[in-house]
Short mmCIF file of C-alpha atoms in Angstrom, two decimals:
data_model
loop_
_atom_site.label_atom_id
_atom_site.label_comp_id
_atom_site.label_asym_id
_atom_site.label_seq_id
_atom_site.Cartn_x
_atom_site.Cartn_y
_atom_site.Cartn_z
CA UNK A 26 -14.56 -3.53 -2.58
CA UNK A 27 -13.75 -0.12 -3.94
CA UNK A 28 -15.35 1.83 -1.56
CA UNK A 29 -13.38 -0.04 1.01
CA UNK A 30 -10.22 0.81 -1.04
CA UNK A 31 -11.42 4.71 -1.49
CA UNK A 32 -11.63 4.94 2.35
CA UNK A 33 -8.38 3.47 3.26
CA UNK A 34 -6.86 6.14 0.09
CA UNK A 35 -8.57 8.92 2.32
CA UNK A 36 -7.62 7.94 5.63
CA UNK A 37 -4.22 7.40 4.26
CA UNK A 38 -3.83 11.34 2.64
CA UNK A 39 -4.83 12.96 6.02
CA UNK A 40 -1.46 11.15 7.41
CA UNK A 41 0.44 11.61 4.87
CA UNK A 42 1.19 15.45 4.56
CA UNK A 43 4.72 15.77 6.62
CA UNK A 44 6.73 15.34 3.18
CA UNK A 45 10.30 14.66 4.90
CA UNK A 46 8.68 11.37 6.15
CA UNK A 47 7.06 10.68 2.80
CA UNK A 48 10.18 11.03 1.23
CA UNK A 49 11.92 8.89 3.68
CA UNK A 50 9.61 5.99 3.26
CA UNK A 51 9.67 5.66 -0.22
CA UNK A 52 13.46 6.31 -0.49
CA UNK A 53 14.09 3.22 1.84
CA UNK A 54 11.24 1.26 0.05
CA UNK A 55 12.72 1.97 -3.63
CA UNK A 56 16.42 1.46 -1.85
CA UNK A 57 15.02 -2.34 -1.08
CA UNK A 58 13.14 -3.05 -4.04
CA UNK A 59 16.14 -2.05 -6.04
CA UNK A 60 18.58 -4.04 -3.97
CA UNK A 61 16.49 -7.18 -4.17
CA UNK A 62 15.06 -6.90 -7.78
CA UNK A 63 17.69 -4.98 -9.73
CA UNK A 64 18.16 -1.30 -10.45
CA UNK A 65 16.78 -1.34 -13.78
CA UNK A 66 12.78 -0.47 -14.02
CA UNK A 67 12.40 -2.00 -17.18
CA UNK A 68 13.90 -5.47 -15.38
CA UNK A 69 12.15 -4.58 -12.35
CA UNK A 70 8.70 -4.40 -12.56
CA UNK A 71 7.76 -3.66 -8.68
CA UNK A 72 10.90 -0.88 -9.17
CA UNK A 73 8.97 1.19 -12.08
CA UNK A 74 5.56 0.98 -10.19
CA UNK A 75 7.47 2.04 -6.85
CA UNK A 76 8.90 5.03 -9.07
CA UNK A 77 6.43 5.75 -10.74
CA UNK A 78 3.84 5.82 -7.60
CA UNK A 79 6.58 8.02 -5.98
CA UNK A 80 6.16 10.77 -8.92
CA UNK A 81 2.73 10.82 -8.18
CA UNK A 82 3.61 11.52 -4.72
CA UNK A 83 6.03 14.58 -5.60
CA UNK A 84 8.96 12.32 -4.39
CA UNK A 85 11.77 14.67 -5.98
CA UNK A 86 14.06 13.11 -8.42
CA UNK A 87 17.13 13.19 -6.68
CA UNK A 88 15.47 11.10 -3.94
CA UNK A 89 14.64 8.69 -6.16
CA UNK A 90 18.59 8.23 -7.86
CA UNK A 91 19.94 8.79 -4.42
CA UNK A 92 18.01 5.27 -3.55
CA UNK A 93 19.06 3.62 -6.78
CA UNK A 94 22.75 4.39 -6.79
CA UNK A 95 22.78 3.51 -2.80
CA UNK A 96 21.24 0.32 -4.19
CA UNK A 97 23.93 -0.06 -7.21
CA UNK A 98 26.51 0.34 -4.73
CA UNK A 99 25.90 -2.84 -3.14
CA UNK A 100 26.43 -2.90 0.82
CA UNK A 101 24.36 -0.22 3.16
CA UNK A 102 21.55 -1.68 5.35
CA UNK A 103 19.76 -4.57 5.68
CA UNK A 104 16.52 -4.08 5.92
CA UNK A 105 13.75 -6.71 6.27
CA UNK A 106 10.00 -6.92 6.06
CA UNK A 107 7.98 -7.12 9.52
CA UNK A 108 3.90 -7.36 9.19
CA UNK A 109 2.14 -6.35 12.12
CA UNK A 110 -1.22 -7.13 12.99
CA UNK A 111 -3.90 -5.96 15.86
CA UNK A 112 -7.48 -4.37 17.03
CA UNK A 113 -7.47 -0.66 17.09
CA UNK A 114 -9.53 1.40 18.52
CA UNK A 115 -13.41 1.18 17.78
CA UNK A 116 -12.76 -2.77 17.29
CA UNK A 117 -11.10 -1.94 13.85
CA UNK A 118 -8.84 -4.38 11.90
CA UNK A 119 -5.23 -3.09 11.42
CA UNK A 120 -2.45 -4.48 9.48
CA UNK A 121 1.11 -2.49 9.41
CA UNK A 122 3.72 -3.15 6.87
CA UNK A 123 7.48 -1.93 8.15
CA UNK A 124 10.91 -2.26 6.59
CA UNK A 125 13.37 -2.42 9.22
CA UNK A 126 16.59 -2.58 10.35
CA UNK A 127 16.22 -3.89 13.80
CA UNK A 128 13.08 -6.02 14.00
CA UNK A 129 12.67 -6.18 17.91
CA UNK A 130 12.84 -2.04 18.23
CA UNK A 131 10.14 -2.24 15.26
CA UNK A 132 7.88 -4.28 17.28
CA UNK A 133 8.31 -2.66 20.49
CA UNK A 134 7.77 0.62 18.81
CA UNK A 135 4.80 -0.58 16.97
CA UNK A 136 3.27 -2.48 20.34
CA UNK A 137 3.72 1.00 21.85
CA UNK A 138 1.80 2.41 19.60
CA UNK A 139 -1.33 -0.29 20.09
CA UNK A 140 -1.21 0.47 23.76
CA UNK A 141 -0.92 4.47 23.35
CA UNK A 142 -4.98 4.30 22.47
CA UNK A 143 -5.54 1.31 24.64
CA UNK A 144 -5.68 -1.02 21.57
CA UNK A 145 -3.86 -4.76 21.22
CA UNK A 146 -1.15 -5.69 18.93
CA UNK A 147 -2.43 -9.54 17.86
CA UNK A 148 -0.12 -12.39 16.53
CA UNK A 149 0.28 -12.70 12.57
CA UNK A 150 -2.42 -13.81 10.86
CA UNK A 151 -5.18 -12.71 13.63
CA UNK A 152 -6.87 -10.19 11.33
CA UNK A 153 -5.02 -10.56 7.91
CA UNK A 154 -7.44 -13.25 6.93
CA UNK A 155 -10.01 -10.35 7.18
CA UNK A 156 -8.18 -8.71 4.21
CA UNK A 157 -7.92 -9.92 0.44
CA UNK A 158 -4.24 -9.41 -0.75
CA UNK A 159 -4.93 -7.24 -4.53
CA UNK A 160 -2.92 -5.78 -6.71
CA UNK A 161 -5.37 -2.66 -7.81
CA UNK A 162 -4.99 -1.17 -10.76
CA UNK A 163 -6.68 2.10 -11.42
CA UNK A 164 -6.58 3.56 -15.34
CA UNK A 165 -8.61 5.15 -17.98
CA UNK A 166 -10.21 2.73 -20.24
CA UNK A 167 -13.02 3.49 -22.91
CA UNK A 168 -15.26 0.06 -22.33
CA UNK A 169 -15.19 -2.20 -19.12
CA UNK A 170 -15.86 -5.90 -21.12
CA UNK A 171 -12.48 -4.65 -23.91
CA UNK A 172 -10.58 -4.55 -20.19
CA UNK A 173 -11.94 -7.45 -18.94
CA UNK A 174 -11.10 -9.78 -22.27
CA UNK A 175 -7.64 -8.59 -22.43
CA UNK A 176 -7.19 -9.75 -19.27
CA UNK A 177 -8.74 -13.25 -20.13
CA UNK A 178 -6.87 -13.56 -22.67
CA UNK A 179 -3.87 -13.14 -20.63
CA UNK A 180 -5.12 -15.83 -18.31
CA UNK A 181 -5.25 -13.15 -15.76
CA UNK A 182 -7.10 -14.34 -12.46
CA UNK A 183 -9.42 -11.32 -12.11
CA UNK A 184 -10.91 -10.63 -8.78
CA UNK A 185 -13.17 -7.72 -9.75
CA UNK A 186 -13.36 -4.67 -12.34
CA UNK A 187 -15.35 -1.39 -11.86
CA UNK A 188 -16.05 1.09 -14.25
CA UNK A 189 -17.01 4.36 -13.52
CA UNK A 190 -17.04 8.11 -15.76
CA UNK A 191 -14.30 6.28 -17.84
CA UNK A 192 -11.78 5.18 -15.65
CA UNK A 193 -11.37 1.14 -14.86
CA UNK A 194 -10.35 -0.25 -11.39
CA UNK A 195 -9.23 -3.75 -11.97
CA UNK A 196 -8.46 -6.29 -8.55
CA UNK A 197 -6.78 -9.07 -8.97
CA UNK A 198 -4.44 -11.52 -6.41
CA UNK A 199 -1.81 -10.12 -5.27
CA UNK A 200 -0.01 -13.22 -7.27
CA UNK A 201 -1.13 -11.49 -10.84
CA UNK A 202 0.23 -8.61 -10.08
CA UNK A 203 2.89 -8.78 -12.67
CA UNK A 204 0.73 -10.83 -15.40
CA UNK A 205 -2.04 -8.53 -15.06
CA UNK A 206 -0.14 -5.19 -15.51
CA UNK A 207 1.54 -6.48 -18.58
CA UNK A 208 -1.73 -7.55 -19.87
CA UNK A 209 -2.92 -4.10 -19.45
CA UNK A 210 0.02 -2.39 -21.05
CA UNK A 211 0.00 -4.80 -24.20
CA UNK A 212 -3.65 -4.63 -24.66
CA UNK A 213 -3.83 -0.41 -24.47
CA UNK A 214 -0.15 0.72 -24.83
CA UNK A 215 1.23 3.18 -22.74
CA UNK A 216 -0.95 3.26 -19.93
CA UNK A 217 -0.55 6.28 -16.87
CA UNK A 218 -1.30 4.12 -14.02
CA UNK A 219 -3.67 6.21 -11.70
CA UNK A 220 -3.08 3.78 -9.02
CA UNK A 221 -0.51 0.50 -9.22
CA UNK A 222 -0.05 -1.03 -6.46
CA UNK A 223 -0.63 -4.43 -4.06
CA UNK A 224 -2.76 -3.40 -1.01
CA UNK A 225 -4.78 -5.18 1.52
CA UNK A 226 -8.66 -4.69 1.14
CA UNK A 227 -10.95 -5.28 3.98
CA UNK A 228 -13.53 -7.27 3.25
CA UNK A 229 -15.93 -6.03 5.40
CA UNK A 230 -15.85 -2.31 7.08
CA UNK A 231 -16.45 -1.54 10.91
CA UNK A 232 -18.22 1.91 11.29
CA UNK A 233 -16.79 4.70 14.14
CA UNK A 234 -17.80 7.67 15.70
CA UNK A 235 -16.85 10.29 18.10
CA UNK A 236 -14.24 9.69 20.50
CA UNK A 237 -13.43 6.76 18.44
CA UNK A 238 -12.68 8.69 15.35
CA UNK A 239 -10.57 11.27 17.12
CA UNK A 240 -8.65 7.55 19.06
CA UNK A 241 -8.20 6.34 15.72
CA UNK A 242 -6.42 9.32 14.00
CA UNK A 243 -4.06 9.89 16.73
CA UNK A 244 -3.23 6.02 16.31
CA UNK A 245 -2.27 6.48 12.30
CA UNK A 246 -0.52 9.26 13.42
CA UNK A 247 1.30 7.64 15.83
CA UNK A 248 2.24 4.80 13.47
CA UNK A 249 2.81 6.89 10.45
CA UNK A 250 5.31 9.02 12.08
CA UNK A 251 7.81 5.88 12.84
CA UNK A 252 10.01 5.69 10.37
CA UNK A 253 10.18 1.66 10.10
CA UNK A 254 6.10 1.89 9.01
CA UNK A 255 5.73 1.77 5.14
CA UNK A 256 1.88 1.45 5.34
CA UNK A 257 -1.31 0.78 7.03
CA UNK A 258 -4.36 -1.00 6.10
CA UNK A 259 -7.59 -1.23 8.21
CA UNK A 260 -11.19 -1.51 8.20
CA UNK A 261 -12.31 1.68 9.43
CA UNK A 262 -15.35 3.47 8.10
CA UNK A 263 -15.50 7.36 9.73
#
């Protein structure tokens, strides 16, 4: 599972380096979040692990506010979640979050992209139930099993925890997401969250080479450069 996760991490940095769009994303991401879950991080759990994620990032502060106090304001857009699902190219499994505004441009944007490398958008659920839905959480810890019982303790439904040159990498449904964090946090205090987040983790990879490779990057490109796409998940293995 976590070398499924570090691949999709690494695939995702070579797309992400055009920092308006990064910017962009996350400002209309934290802009929902906040509007749906309240402007306060400490209320807001999903809020402080968007902003803090978005630090990480180099998302500049004034970003950040300029999403909350849109949010505060009440009004502004509607946005809505659209999941996208299809075969790209090489066979691979793709899943595409979006936030959008118009949900029939989103899909006929995102279809165009499918068919740009001669791949096929599917209908919703044709590859998701190829993925397990985690919240990850990535942090340093000095002993694996004091991880694990805190979150037993906490009645935490743990999927799987690896340990490796002192950092733990804890998976858990995407449903514990919020009882697993604050498990963490109580059990070892202040914790800086390498990564804390809810993904979608292939459960099995599908290899590519070659042309395939070179189809496969144009098509994250392609995808990653619309402005409704928040993420992408997949299954490739370069």
């Amino acid at each position: 599972m976590g070398r499924a996760f570090q691949n999709r991490k690494e695939s995702m940095a070579k797309t992400s380096d055009q920092k308006a769009k990064v910017y962009s994303k996350y400002g209309r991401e934290i802009y929902v979040c906040a509007k749906s879950g309240g402007i306060d991080p400490d209320g807001n759990l999903a809020l402080r692990s968007l902003i803090d994620r978005a630090k990480k990032d180099q998302v500049p502060t004034h970003v950040i506010d300029k999403a909350i106090d849109k949010a505060k304001g009440g009004g502004g857009e509607d946005f809505d979640t659209a999941r996208y699902e299809g075969f790209g190219p090489g066979n691979t499994m793709v899943i595409v979050d979006c936030l959008s505004d118009n949900p029939n441009r989103t899909f006929g944007d995102v279809r165009t992209c499918f068919n740009k490398v001669k791949s096929k958008i599917g209908t919703q659920g044709s590859v998701s139930h190829m993925f397990d839905h985690n919240a990850i959480f990535v942090f340093s810890a000095e002993d694996e099993d004091a991880v694990m019982e805190a979150l037993l303790e906490a009645d935490v439904d743990v999927t799987d925890i690896e340990y490796d040159e002192g950092k733990a990498t804890v998976f858990t449904p995407n449903t514990e997401y919020g009882k697993a964090r604050h498990a963490i946090i109580e059990s070892f205090g202040n914790v800086d969250f390498d990564v804390d987040e809810i993904q979608f983790i292939p459960q099995m990879t599908t290899e590519i080479s070659g042309e395939e490779v070179e189809q496969f990057e144009r098509f994250l490109d392609l995808l990653n450069d619309l402005d409704d796409v928040q993420r992408v998940y997949h299954n490739a293995e370069f």
